[in-house]
Amino acid sequence: MDTASPHNDAPCDAIPLEDVHDTHGPDAAGQMTHRFYAFNTIVTLQAYAPPERCRRAFERSRAACRAFERKLSRTLPHSDIARLNAAEGRPVTIGADTAQLLRAALDYCADSEGRFDITMGAAVRLWDFHRGVMPDDDALREALSHVGWQGVRVREAQPGCWEARLDDPQAAVDVGGIAKGWIADKLAEGMAEDGLESFIVNLGGNVMAHGQKPDGSAWRIGLQDPRDKNSLVGAVSVRDASAVTSGVYERCFTHEGVLYHHILDPQTGFPAHTDAAGVTVIARRSIDAEGYSTTLLALGIARGCAFARERPAILAAHFVDADGNVTTA
């Protein structure tokens, strides 16, 4: 993992709850658990291995998350992403990790049939799903005029030195819709290098499962019931693969009898019209699972199933409708 900052002389931005973490175990089955806060969510690492080996891997993973957050956060002022957004179209030097993620993200934008765009941040921020506030039409129209992933440029200026720039000086990049998948892959790679063979990485619902449990069984990932956050409509077995769920119920509000959710259509700036309440994508790489989950949800069940079957990286896609019915592609 390339976790070193390319800007060692830059101030070190504070991360919320950076020093808060806890480790439990081993439990009766021999499982160790480590939890901490990062990327605006609770990160949970679980592994079956000798406790000291687990603790070393957990510490390295947490340190990697701090480094990734300081590069990729939209809100930390000295991150690669924040500096790119503030540069008003000028080239900005970025780390190799950031370049790798941006280039991968652009591939998913290109393959999304217009449903996924990493420059939607300005439009997304006009909505307040916690307070149920809708954007002003003029402000939304202005924000959408600066949306367009095709204007994000990433290149290797010289060997080992990467830079990025935005064609539109008022455009802004937000990699929050794909970064956790990329990070989960990096953490899994590092934990395997640390000698762990049976573990799970959970970045707030973005799950990467490596190996199997000591009894030979696979890890089980629940499918959320959109009608009740404490209930499931089923579960899937995952071994050496990732499961990522996107749901309209994650952030939403109702106004005059209409449900408004956070999966926005880049063409309109309003919630995408879809008959899927949630979708769980299974893929070998977590970045594939996350990179496609928003697109499949926005496409809806029939078109989403067809899209999933045409993408070899997608091992399975489980769609859940508003009544809790499950359709699998």
Short mmCIF file of C-alpha atoms in Angstrom, two decimals, residues 40-229:
data_model
loop_
_atom_site.label_atom_id
_atom_site.label_comp_id
_atom_site.label_asym_id
_atom_site.label_seq_id
_atom_site.Cartn_x
_atom_site.Cartn_y
_atom_site.Cartn_z
CA ASN A 40 -17.70 9.01 8.39
CA THR A 41 -18.57 5.45 9.36
CA ILE A 42 -17.67 2.67 11.77
CA VAL A 43 -14.94 0.37 10.43
CA THR A 44 -14.99 -3.18 11.77
CA LEU A 45 -12.16 -5.68 11.24
CA GLN A 46 -12.61 -9.30 12.34
CA ALA A 47 -10.14 -12.14 12.04
CA TYR A 48 -9.40 -15.67 13.21
CA ALA A 49 -5.68 -15.82 14.05
CA PRO A 50 -3.36 -15.58 17.06
CA PRO A 51 -4.22 -12.37 18.98
CA GLU A 52 -0.85 -10.66 18.55
CA ARG A 53 -0.85 -11.27 14.81
CA CYS A 54 -4.37 -9.83 14.62
CA ARG A 55 -3.42 -6.77 16.66
CA ARG A 56 -0.46 -5.99 14.40
CA ALA A 57 -2.62 -6.30 11.29
CA PHE A 58 -5.36 -4.20 12.87
CA GLU A 59 -2.91 -1.43 13.80
CA ARG A 60 -1.47 -1.33 10.29
CA SER A 61 -4.93 -1.27 8.75
CA ARG A 62 -6.05 1.60 10.95
CA ALA A 63 -2.90 3.57 10.10
CA ALA A 64 -3.55 2.93 6.40
CA CYS A 65 -7.10 4.24 6.76
CA ARG A 66 -5.80 7.45 8.35
CA ALA A 67 -3.40 7.94 5.45
CA PHE A 68 -6.09 7.20 2.85
CA GLU A 69 -8.55 9.58 4.50
CA ARG A 70 -5.96 12.37 4.51
CA LYS A 71 -5.52 11.89 0.75
CA LEU A 72 -9.05 11.21 -0.41
CA SER A 73 -11.38 13.21 1.84
CA ARG A 74 -13.34 15.98 0.17
CA THR A 75 -13.49 17.97 3.42
CA LEU A 76 -9.93 17.74 4.81
CA PRO A 77 -8.35 20.90 3.32
CA HIS A 78 -4.92 19.44 2.55
CA SER A 79 -6.11 16.20 0.94
CA ASP A 80 -5.35 15.50 -2.70
CA ILE A 81 -9.07 15.74 -3.53
CA ALA A 82 -9.64 19.02 -1.67
CA ARG A 83 -6.59 20.62 -3.29
CA LEU A 84 -7.74 19.45 -6.72
CA ASN A 85 -11.16 21.00 -6.15
CA ALA A 86 -9.65 24.27 -4.93
CA ALA A 87 -7.15 24.60 -7.79
CA GLU A 88 -9.64 26.19 -10.23
CA GLY A 89 -8.44 24.09 -13.14
CA ARG A 90 -4.72 24.22 -12.42
CA PRO A 91 -2.74 20.95 -12.28
CA VAL A 92 -2.22 19.53 -8.79
CA THR A 93 0.37 16.98 -7.71
CA ILE A 94 -1.30 13.91 -6.19
CA GLY A 95 -0.17 10.62 -4.72
CA ALA A 96 0.00 7.40 -6.70
CA ASP A 97 -2.87 5.97 -4.63
CA THR A 98 -5.10 8.93 -5.45
CA ALA A 99 -4.23 8.65 -9.13
CA GLN A 100 -5.02 4.95 -9.14
CA LEU A 101 -8.40 5.52 -7.52
CA LEU A 102 -9.33 8.43 -9.78
CA ARG A 103 -8.47 6.50 -12.92
CA ALA A 104 -10.47 3.50 -11.73
CA ALA A 105 -13.41 5.73 -10.79
CA LEU A 106 -13.47 7.26 -14.27
CA ASP A 107 -13.72 3.77 -15.77
CA TYR A 108 -16.87 3.09 -13.73
CA CYS A 109 -18.28 6.48 -14.75
CA ALA A 110 -17.76 5.56 -18.39
CA ASP A 111 -19.40 2.15 -17.90
CA SER A 112 -22.41 3.38 -15.91
CA GLU A 113 -24.70 4.52 -18.73
CA GLY A 114 -24.59 8.00 -17.18
CA ARG A 115 -25.77 6.87 -13.71
CA PHE A 116 -22.48 7.34 -11.81
CA ASP A 117 -20.43 10.54 -11.90
CA ILE A 118 -17.71 11.53 -9.42
CA THR A 119 -18.28 15.23 -10.17
CA MET A 120 -21.84 15.19 -8.75
CA GLY A 121 -20.69 16.45 -5.35
CA ALA A 122 -21.83 20.07 -5.85
CA ALA A 123 -25.35 18.91 -6.68
CA VAL A 124 -25.48 16.32 -3.91
CA ARG A 125 -24.52 18.91 -1.29
CA LEU A 126 -27.55 21.04 -2.14
CA TRP A 127 -29.78 18.32 -0.69
CA ASP A 128 -30.17 17.84 3.07
CA PHE A 129 -31.60 14.38 3.58
CA HIS A 130 -31.31 14.61 7.36
CA ARG A 131 -33.53 17.70 7.62
CA GLY A 132 -35.62 16.99 4.53
CA VAL A 133 -34.48 20.09 2.61
CA MET A 134 -34.77 20.19 -1.19
CA PRO A 135 -32.46 22.35 -3.33
CA ASP A 136 -33.36 25.62 -4.96
CA ASP A 137 -34.03 25.04 -8.67
CA ASP A 138 -31.61 27.74 -9.84
CA ALA A 139 -28.84 26.54 -7.53
CA LEU A 140 -29.32 22.94 -8.69
CA ARG A 141 -29.27 23.99 -12.34
CA GLU A 142 -26.02 25.90 -11.76
CA ALA A 143 -24.44 22.94 -9.96
CA LEU A 144 -25.41 20.54 -12.75
CA SER A 145 -23.74 22.78 -15.31
CA HIS A 146 -20.40 21.84 -13.72
CA VAL A 147 -21.06 18.09 -13.61
CA GLY A 148 -19.16 15.95 -16.09
CA TRP A 149 -16.66 13.22 -15.26
CA GLN A 150 -15.15 13.57 -18.76
CA GLY A 151 -13.44 16.77 -17.57
CA VAL A 152 -11.30 15.04 -14.91
CA ARG A 153 -7.71 14.61 -16.12
CA VAL A 154 -5.13 12.34 -14.47
CA ARG A 155 -1.64 11.75 -15.83
CA GLU A 156 1.85 10.69 -14.86
CA ALA A 157 3.73 13.95 -15.43
CA GLN A 158 7.06 12.14 -15.01
CA PRO A 159 7.96 8.68 -13.72
CA GLY A 160 6.44 8.28 -10.27
CA CYS A 161 4.95 11.79 -10.23
CA TRP A 162 1.19 12.06 -10.78
CA GLU A 163 -0.98 15.09 -11.31
CA ALA A 164 -4.65 15.82 -11.82
CA ARG A 165 -6.69 18.78 -13.01
CA LEU A 166 -10.27 19.70 -13.85
CA ASP A 167 -11.24 21.15 -17.23
CA ASP A 168 -14.01 23.16 -15.55
CA PRO A 169 -12.52 25.47 -12.87
CA GLN A 170 -15.79 25.28 -10.91
CA ALA A 171 -16.14 21.50 -11.05
CA ALA A 172 -15.55 19.42 -7.94
CA VAL A 173 -14.64 15.77 -7.45
CA ASP A 174 -16.06 13.59 -4.68
CA VAL A 175 -14.85 9.98 -4.55
CA GLY A 176 -17.08 9.06 -1.61
CA GLY A 177 -19.20 6.82 -3.84
CA ILE A 178 -16.33 4.49 -4.68
CA ALA A 179 -13.41 5.08 -2.31
CA LYS A 180 -14.50 2.59 0.35
CA GLY A 181 -14.48 -0.25 -2.17
CA TRP A 182 -10.96 0.64 -3.27
CA ILE A 183 -9.83 1.00 0.37
CA ALA A 184 -11.40 -2.34 1.37
CA ASP A 185 -9.33 -4.05 -1.32
CA LYS A 186 -6.18 -2.34 -0.05
CA LEU A 187 -6.90 -3.32 3.56
CA ALA A 188 -7.59 -6.93 2.59
CA GLU A 189 -4.34 -7.05 0.65
CA GLY A 190 -2.42 -5.70 3.64
CA MET A 191 -4.05 -8.03 6.17
CA ALA A 192 -3.23 -11.03 3.97
CA GLU A 193 0.38 -9.83 3.78
CA ASP A 194 0.35 -9.69 7.58
CA GLY A 195 -0.39 -13.41 7.68
CA LEU A 196 -4.16 -13.40 8.22
CA GLU A 197 -6.04 -16.05 6.25
CA SER A 198 -9.57 -15.76 7.66
CA PHE A 199 -10.88 -12.22 8.09
CA ILE A 200 -13.54 -9.72 7.19
CA VAL A 201 -13.28 -5.99 6.49
CA ASN A 202 -16.49 -3.99 7.00
CA LEU A 203 -16.43 -0.32 6.05
CA GLY A 204 -19.92 0.63 7.17
CA GLY A 205 -21.70 -1.98 5.05
CA ASN A 206 -19.02 -2.36 2.41
CA VAL A 207 -17.84 -5.90 3.22
CA MET A 208 -14.75 -7.75 2.02
CA ALA A 209 -14.50 -11.38 3.15
CA HIS A 210 -11.24 -13.32 2.87
CA GLY A 211 -10.98 -17.06 3.32
CA GLN A 212 -13.50 -18.93 5.41
CA LYS A 213 -14.39 -19.46 9.06
CA PRO A 214 -12.44 -22.08 11.06
CA ASP A 215 -15.31 -24.58 10.72
CA GLY A 216 -15.05 -24.33 6.91
CA SER A 217 -18.20 -22.27 6.45
CA ALA A 218 -18.40 -19.11 4.39
CA TRP A 219 -19.08 -15.67 5.77
CA ARG A 220 -22.78 -14.69 5.68
CA ILE A 221 -23.89 -11.22 4.60
CA GLY A 222 -27.45 -10.11 5.30
CA LEU A 223 -29.79 -8.49 2.77
CA GLN A 224 -31.43 -5.44 4.36
CA ASP A 225 -35.21 -5.27 4.60
CA PRO A 226 -36.04 -1.79 3.23
CA ARG A 227 -39.12 -1.65 5.49
CA ASP A 228 -37.22 -2.21 8.75
CA LYS A 229 -33.55 -1.34 9.33
#
